[in-house]
PDB file of N, CA and C in Angstrom:
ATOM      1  N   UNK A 151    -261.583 260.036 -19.280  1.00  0.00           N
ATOM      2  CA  UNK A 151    -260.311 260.009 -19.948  1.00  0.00           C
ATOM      3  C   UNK A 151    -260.006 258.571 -20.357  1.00  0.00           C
ATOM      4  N   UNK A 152    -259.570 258.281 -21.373  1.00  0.00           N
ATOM      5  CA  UNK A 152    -259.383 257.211 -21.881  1.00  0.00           C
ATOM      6  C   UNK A 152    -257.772 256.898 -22.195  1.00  0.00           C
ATOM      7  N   UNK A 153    -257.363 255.679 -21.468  1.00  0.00           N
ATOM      8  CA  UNK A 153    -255.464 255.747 -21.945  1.00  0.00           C
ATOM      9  C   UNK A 153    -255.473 254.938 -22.681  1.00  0.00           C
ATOM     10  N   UNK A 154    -254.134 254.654 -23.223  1.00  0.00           N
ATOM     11  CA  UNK A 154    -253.725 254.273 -24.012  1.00  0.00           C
ATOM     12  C   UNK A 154    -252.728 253.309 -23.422  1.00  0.00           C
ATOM     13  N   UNK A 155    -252.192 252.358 -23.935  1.00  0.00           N
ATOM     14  CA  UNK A 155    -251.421 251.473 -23.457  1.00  0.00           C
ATOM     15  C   UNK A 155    -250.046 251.949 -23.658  1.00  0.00           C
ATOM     16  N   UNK A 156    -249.190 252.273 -22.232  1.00  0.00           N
ATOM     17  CA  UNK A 156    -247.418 252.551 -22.324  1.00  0.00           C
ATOM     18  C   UNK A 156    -247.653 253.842 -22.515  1.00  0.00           C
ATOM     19  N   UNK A 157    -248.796 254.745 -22.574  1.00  0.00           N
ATOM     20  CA  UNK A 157    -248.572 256.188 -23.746  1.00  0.00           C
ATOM     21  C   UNK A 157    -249.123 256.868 -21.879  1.00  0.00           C
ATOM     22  N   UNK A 158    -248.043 257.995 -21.463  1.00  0.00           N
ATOM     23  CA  UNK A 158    -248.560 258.988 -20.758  1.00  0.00           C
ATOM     24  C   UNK A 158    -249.390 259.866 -21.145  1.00  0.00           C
ATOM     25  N   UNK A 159    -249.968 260.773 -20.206  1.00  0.00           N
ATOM     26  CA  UNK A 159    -251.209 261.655 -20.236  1.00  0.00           C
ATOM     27  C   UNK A 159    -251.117 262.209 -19.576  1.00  0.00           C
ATOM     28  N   UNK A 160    -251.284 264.165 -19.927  1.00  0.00           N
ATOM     29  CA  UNK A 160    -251.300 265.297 -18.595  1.00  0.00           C
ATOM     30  C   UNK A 160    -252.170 265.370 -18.412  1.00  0.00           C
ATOM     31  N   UNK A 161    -253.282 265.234 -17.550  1.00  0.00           N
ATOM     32  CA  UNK A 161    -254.470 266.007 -17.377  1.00  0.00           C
ATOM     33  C   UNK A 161    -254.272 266.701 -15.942  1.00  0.00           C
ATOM     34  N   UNK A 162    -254.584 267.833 -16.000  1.00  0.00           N
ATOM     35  CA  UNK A 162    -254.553 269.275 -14.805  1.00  0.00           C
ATOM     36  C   UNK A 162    -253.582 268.957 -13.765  1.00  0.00           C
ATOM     37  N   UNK A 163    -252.199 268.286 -14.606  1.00  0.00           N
ATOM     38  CA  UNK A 163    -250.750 268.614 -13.501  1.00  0.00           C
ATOM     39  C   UNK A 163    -250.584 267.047 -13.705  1.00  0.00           C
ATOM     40  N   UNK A 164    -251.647 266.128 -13.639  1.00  0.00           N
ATOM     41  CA  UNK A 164    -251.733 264.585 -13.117  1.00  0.00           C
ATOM     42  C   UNK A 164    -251.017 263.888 -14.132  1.00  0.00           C
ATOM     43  N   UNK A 165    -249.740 263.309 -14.335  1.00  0.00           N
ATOM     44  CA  UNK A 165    -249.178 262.377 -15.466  1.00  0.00           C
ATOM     45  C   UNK A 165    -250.170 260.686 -14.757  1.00  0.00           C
ATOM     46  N   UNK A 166    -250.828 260.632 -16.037  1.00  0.00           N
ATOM     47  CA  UNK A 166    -251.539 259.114 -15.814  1.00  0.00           C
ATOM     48  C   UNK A 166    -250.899 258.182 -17.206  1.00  0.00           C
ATOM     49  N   UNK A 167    -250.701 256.911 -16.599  1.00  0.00           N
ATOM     50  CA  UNK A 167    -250.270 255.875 -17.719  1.00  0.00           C
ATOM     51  C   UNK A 167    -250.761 254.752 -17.498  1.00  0.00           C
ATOM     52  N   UNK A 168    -251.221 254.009 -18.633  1.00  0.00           N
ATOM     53  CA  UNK A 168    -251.539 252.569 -18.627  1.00  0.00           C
ATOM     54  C   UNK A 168    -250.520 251.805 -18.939  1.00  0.00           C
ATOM     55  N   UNK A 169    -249.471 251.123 -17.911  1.00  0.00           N
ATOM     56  CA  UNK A 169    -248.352 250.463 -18.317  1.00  0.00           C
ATOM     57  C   UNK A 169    -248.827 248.984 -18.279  1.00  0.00           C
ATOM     58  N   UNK A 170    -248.456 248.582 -19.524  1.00  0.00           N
ATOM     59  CA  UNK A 170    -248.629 247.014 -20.035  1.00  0.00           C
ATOM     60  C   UNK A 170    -247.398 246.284 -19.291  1.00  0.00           C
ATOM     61  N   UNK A 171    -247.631 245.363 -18.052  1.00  0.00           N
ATOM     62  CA  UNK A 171    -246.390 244.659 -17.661  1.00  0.00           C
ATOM     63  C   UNK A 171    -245.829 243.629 -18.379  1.00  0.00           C
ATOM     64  N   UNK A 172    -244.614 242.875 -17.539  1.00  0.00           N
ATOM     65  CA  UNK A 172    -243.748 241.926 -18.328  1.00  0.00           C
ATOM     66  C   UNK A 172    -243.644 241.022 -17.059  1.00  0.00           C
ATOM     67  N   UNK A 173    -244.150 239.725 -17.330  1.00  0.00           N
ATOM     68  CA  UNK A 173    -243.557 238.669 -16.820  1.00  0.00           C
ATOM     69  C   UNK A 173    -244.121 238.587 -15.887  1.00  0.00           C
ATOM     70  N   UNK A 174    -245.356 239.275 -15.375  1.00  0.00           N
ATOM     71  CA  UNK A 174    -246.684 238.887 -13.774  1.00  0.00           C
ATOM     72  C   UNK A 174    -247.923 238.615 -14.592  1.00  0.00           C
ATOM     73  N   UNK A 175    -248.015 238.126 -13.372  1.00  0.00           N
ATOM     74  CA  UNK A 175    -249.907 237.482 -13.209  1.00  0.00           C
ATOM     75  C   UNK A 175    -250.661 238.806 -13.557  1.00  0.00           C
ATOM     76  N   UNK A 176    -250.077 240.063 -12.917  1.00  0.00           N
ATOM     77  CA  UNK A 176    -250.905 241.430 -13.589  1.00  0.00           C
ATOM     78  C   UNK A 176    -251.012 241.606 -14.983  1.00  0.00           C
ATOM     79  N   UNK A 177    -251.926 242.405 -15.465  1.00  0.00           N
ATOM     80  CA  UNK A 177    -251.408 242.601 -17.165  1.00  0.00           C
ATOM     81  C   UNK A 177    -251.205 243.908 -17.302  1.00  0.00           C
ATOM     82  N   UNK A 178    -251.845 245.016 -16.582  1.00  0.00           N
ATOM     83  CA  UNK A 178    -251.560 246.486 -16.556  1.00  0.00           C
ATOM     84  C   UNK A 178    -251.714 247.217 -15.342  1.00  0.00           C
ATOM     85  N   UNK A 179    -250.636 247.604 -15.596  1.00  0.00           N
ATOM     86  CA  UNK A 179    -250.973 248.711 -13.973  1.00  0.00           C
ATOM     87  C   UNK A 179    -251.354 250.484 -14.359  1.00  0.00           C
ATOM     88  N   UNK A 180    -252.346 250.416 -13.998  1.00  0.00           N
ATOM     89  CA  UNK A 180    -252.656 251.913 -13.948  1.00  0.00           C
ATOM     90  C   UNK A 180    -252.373 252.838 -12.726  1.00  0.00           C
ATOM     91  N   UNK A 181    -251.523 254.155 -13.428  1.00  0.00           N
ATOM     92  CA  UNK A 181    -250.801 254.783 -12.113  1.00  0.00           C
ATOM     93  C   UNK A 181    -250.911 256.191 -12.636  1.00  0.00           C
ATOM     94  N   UNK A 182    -250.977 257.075 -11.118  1.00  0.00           N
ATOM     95  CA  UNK A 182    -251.064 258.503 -11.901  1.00  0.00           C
ATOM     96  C   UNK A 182    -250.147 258.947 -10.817  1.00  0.00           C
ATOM     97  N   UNK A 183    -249.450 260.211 -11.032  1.00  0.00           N
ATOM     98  CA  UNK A 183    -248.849 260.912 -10.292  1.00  0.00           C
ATOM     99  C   UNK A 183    -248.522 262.317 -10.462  1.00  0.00           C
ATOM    100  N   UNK A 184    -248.566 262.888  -9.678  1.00  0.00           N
ATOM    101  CA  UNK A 184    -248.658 264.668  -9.568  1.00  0.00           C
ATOM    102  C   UNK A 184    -247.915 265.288  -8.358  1.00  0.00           C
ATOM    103  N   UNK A 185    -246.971 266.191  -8.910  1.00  0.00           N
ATOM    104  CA  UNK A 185    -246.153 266.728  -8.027  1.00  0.00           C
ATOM    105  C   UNK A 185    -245.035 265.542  -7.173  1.00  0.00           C
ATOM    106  N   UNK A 186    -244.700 264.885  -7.824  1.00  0.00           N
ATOM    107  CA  UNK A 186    -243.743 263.630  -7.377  1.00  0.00           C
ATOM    108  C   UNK A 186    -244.392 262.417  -6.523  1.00  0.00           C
ATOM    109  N   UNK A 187    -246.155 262.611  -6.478  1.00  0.00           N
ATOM    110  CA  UNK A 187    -246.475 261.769  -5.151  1.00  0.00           C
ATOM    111  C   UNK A 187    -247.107 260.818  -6.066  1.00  0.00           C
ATOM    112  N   UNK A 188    -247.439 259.555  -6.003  1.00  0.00           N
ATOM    113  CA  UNK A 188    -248.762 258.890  -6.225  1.00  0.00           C
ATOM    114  C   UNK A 188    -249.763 258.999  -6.269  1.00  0.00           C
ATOM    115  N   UNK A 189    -250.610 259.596  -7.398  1.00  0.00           N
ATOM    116  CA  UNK A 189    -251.949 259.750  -6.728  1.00  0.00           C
ATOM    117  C   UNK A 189    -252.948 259.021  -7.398  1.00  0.00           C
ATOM    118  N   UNK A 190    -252.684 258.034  -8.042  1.00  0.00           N
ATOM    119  CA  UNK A 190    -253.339 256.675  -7.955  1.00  0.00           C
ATOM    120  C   UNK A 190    -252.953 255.496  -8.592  1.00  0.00           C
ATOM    121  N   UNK A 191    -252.773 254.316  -8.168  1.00  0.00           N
ATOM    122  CA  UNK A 191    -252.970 253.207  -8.747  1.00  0.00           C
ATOM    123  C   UNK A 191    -253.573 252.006  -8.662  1.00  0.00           C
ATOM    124  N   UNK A 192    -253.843 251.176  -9.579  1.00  0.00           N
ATOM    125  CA  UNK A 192    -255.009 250.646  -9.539  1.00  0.00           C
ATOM    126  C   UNK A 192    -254.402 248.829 -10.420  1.00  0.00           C
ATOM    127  N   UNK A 193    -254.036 247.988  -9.805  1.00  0.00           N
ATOM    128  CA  UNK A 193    -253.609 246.701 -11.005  1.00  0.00           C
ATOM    129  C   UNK A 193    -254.961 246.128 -11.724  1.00  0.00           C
ATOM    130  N   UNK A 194    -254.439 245.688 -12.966  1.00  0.00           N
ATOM    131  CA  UNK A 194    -255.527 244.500 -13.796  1.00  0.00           C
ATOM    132  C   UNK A 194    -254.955 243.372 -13.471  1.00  0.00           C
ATOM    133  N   UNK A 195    -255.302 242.677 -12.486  1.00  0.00           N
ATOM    134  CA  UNK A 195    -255.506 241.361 -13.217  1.00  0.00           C
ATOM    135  C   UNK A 195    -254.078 240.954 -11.571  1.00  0.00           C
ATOM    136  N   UNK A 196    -253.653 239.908 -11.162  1.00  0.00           N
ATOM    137  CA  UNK A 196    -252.567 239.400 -10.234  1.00  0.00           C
ATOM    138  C   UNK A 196    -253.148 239.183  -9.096  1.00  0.00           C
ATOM    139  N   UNK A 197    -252.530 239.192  -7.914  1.00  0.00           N
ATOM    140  CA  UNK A 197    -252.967 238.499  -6.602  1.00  0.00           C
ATOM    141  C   UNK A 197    -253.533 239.665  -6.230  1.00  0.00           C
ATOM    142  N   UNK A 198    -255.294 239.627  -6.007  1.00  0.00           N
ATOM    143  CA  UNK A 198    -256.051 240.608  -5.767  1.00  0.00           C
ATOM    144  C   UNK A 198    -255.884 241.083  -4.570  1.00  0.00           C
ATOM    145  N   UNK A 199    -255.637 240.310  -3.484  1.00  0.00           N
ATOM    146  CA  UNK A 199    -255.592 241.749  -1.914  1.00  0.00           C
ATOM    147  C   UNK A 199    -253.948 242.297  -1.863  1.00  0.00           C
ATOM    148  N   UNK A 200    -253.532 241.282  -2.495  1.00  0.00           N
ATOM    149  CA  UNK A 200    -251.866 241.862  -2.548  1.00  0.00           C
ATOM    150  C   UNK A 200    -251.843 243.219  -3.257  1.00  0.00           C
ATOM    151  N   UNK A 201    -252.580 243.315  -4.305  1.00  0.00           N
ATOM    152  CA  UNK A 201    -252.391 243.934  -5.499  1.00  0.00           C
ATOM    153  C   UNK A 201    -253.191 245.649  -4.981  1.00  0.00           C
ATOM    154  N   UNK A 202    -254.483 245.180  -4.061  1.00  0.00           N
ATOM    155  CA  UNK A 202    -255.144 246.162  -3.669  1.00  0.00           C
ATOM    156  C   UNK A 202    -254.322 246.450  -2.311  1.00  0.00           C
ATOM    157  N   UNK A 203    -253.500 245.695  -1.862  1.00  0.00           N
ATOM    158  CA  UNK A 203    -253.186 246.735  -0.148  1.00  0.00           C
ATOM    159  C   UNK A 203    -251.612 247.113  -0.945  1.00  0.00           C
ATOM    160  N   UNK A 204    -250.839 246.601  -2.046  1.00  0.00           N
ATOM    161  CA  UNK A 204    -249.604 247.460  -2.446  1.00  0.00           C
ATOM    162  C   UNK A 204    -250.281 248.984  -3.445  1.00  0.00           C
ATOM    163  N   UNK A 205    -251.537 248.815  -3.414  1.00  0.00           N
ATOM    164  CA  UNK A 205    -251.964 250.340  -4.023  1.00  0.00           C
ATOM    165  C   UNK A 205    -252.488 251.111  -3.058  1.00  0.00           C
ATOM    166  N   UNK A 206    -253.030 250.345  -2.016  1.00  0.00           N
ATOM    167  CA  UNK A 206    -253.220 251.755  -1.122  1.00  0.00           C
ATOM    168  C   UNK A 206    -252.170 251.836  -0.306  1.00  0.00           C
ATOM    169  N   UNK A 207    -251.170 251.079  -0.359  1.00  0.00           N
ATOM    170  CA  UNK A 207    -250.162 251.851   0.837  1.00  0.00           C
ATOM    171  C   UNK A 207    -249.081 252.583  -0.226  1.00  0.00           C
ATOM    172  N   UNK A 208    -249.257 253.010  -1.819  1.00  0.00           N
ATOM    173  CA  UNK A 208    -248.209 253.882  -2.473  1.00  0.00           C
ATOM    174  C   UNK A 208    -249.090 255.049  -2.415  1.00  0.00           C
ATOM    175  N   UNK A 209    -250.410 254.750  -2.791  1.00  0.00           N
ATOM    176  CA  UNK A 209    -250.886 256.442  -3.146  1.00  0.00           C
ATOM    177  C   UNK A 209    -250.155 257.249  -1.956  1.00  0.00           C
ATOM    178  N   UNK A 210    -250.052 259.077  -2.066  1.00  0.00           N
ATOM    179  CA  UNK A 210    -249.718 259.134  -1.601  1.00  0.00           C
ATOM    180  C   UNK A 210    -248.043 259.646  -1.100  1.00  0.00           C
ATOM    181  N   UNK A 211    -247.248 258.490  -1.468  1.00  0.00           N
ATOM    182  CA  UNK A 211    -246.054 258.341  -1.122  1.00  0.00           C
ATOM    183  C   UNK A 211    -245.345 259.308  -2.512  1.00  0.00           C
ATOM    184  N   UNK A 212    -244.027 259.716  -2.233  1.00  0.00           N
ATOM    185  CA  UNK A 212    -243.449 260.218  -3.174  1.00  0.00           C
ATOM    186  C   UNK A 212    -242.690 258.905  -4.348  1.00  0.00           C
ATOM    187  N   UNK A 213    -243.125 259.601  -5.498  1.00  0.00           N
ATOM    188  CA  UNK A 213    -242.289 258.493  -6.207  1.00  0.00           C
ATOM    189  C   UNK A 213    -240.834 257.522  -5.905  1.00  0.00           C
ATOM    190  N   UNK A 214    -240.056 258.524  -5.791  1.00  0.00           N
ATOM    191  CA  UNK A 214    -238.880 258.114  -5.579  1.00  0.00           C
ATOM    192  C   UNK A 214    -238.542 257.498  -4.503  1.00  0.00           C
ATOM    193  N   UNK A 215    -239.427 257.184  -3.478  1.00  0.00           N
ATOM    194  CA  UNK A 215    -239.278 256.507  -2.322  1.00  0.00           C
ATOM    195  C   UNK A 215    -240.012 255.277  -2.767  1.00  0.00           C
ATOM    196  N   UNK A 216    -241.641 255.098  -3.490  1.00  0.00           N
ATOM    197  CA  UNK A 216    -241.710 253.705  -3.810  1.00  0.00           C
ATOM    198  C   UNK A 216    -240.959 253.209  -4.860  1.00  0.00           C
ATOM    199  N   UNK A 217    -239.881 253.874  -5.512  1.00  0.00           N
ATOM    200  CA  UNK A 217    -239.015 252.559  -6.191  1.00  0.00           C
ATOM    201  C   UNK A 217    -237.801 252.851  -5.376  1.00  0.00           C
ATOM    202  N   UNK A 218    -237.084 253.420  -4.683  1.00  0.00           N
ATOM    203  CA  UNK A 218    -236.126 252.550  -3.932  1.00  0.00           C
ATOM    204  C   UNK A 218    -236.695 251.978  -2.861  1.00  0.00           C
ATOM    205  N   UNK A 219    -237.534 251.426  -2.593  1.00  0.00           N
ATOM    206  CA  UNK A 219    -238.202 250.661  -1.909  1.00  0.00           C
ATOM    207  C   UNK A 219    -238.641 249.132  -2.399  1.00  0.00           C
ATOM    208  N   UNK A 220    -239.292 249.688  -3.595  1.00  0.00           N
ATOM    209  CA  UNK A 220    -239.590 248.289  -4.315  1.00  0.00           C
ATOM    210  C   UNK A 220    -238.920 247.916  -5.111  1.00  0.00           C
ATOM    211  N   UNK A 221    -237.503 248.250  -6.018  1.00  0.00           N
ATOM    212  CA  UNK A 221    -237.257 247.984  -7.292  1.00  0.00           C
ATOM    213  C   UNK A 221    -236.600 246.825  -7.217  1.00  0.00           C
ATOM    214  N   UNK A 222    -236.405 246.107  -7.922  1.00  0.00           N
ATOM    215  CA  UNK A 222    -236.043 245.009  -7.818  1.00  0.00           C
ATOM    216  C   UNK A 222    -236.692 243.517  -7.137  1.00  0.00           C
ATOM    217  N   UNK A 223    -237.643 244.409  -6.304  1.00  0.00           N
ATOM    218  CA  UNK A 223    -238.318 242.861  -5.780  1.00  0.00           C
ATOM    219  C   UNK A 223    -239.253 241.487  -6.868  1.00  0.00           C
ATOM    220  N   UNK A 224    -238.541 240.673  -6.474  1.00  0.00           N
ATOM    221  CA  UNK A 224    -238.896 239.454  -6.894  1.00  0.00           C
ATOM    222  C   UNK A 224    -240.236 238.987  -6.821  1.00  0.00           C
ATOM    223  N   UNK A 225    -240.801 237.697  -7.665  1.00  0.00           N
ATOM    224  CA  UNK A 225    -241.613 236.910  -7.165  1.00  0.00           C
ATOM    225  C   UNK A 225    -241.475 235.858  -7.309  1.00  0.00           C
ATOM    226  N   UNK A 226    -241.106 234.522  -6.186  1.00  0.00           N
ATOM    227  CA  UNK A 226    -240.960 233.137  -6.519  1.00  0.00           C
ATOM    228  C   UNK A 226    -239.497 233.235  -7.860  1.00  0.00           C
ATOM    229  N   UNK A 227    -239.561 232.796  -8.351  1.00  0.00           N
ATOM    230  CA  UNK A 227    -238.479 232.125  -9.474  1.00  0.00           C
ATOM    231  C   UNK A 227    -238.574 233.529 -10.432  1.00  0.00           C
ATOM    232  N   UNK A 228    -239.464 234.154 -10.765  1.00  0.00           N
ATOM    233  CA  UNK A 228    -239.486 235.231 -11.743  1.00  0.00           C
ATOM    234  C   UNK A 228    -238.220 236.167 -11.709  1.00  0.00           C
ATOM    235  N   UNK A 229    -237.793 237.026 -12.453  1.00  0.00           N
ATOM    236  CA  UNK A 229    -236.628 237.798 -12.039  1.00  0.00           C
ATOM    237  C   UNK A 229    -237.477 239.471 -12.581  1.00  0.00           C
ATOM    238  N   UNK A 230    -239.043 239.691 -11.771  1.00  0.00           N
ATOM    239  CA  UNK A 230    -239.763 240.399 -12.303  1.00  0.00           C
ATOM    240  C   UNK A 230    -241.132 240.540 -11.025  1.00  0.00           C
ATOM    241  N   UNK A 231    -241.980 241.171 -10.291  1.00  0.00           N
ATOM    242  CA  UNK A 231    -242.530 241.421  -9.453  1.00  0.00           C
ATOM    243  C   UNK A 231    -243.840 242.586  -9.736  1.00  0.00           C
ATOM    244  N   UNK A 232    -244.947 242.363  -9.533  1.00  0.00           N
ATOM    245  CA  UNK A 232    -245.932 243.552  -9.416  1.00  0.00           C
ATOM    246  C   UNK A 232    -245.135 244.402  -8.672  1.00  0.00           C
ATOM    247  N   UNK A 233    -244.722 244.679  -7.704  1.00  0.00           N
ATOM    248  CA  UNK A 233    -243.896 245.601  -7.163  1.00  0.00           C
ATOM    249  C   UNK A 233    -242.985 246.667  -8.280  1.00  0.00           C
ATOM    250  N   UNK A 234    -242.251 245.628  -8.743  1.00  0.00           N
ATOM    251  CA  UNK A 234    -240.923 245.580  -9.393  1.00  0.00           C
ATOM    252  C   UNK A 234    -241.363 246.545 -10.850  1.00  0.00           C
ATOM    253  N   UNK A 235    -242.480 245.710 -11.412  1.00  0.00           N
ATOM    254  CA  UNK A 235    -243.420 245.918 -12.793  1.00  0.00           C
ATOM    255  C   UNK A 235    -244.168 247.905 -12.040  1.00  0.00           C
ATOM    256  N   UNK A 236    -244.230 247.974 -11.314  1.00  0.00           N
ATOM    257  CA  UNK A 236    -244.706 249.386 -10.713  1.00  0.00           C
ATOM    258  C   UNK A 236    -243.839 250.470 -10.549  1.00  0.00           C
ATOM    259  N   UNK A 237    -242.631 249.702 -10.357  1.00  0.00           N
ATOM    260  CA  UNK A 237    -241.566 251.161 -10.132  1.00  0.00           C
ATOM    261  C   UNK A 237    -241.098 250.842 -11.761  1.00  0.00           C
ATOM    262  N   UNK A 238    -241.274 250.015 -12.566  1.00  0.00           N
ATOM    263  CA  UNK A 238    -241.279 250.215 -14.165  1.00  0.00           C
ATOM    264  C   UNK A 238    -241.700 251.234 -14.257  1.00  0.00           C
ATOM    265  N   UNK A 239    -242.997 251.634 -14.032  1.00  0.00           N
ATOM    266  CA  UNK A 239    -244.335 252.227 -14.500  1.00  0.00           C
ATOM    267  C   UNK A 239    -243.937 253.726 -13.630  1.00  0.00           C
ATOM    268  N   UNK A 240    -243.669 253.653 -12.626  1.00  0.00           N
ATOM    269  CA  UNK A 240    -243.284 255.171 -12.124  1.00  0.00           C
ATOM    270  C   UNK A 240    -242.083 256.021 -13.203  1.00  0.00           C
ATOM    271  N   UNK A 241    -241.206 255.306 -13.416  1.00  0.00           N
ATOM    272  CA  UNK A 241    -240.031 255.206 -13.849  1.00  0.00           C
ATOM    273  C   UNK A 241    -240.388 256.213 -15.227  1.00  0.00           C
ATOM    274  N   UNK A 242    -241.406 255.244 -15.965  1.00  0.00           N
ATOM    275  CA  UNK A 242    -241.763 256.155 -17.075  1.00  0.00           C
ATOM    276  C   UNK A 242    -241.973 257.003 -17.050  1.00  0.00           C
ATOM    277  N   UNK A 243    -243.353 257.323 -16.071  1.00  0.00           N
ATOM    278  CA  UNK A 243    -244.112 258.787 -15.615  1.00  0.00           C
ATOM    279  C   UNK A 243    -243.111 259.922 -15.328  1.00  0.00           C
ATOM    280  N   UNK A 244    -242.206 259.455 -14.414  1.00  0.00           N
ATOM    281  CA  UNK A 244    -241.174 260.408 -14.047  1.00  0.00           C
ATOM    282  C   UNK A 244    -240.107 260.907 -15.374  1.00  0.00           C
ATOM    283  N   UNK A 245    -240.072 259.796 -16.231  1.00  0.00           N
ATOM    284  CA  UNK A 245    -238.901 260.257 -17.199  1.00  0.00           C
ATOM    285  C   UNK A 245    -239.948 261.234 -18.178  1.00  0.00           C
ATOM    286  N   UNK A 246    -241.354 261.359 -17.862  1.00  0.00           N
ATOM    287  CA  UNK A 246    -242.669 261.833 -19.404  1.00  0.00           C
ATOM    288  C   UNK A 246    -242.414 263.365 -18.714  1.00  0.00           C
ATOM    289  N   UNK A 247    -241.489 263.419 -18.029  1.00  0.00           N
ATOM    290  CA  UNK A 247    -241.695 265.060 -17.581  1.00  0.00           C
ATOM    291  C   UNK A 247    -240.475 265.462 -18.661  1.00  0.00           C
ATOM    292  N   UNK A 248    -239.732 265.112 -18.759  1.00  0.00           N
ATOM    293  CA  UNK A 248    -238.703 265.446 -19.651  1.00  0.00           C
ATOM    294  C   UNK A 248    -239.100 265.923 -21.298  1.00  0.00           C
ATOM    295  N   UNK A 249    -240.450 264.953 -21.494  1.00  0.00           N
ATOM    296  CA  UNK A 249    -240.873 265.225 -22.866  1.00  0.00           C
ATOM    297  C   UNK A 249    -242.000 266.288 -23.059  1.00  0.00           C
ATOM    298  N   UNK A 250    -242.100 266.841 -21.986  1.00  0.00           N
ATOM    299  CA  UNK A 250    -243.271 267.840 -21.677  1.00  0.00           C
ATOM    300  C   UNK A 250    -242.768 269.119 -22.219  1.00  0.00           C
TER     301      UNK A 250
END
């Protein structure tokens, strides 16, 4: 399967998106989710074990618990976070059910 940048995708229940971030060291976060949970994500590019232990501790989890969990978190001076840039990216997925 091949994404597209910002553009969701159903494949067999799974909403997957390639969200282009704003304002991190990441440049895209790839995230899929099915039935409200996480079921994968994966960053390009930012602080690599950070980036790999905040993806394996969301898969998994229900959406709506990793962004009131993460939203808003900061990094240093930024007013913007891989965290923060992820519950972006859920945010979408969750609103692409509406356009279904």
């Amino acid at each position: 399967m091949e994404l597209q940048e910002n553009k969701v995708v159903n494949v067999n229940g799974e909403r997957t998106l390639l969200y282009k971030t704003q304002g991190t060291c990441s440049r895209y976060i790839e995230v899929g989710v099915k039935d409200g949970r996480v079921t994968r994500c994966r960053f390009h590019g930012g602080c690599d074990g950070n980036t790999k232990g905040l993806s394996q501790l969301v898969v998994g989890m229900k959406t709506e618990d990793v962004i009131s969990r993460l939203h808003g978190v900061r990094c240093g001076m930024k007013s913007t976070s891989c965290p923060d840039q992820l519950c972006k990216a859920l945010q979408r997925v969750e609103g692409s059910k509406d356009e279904e």
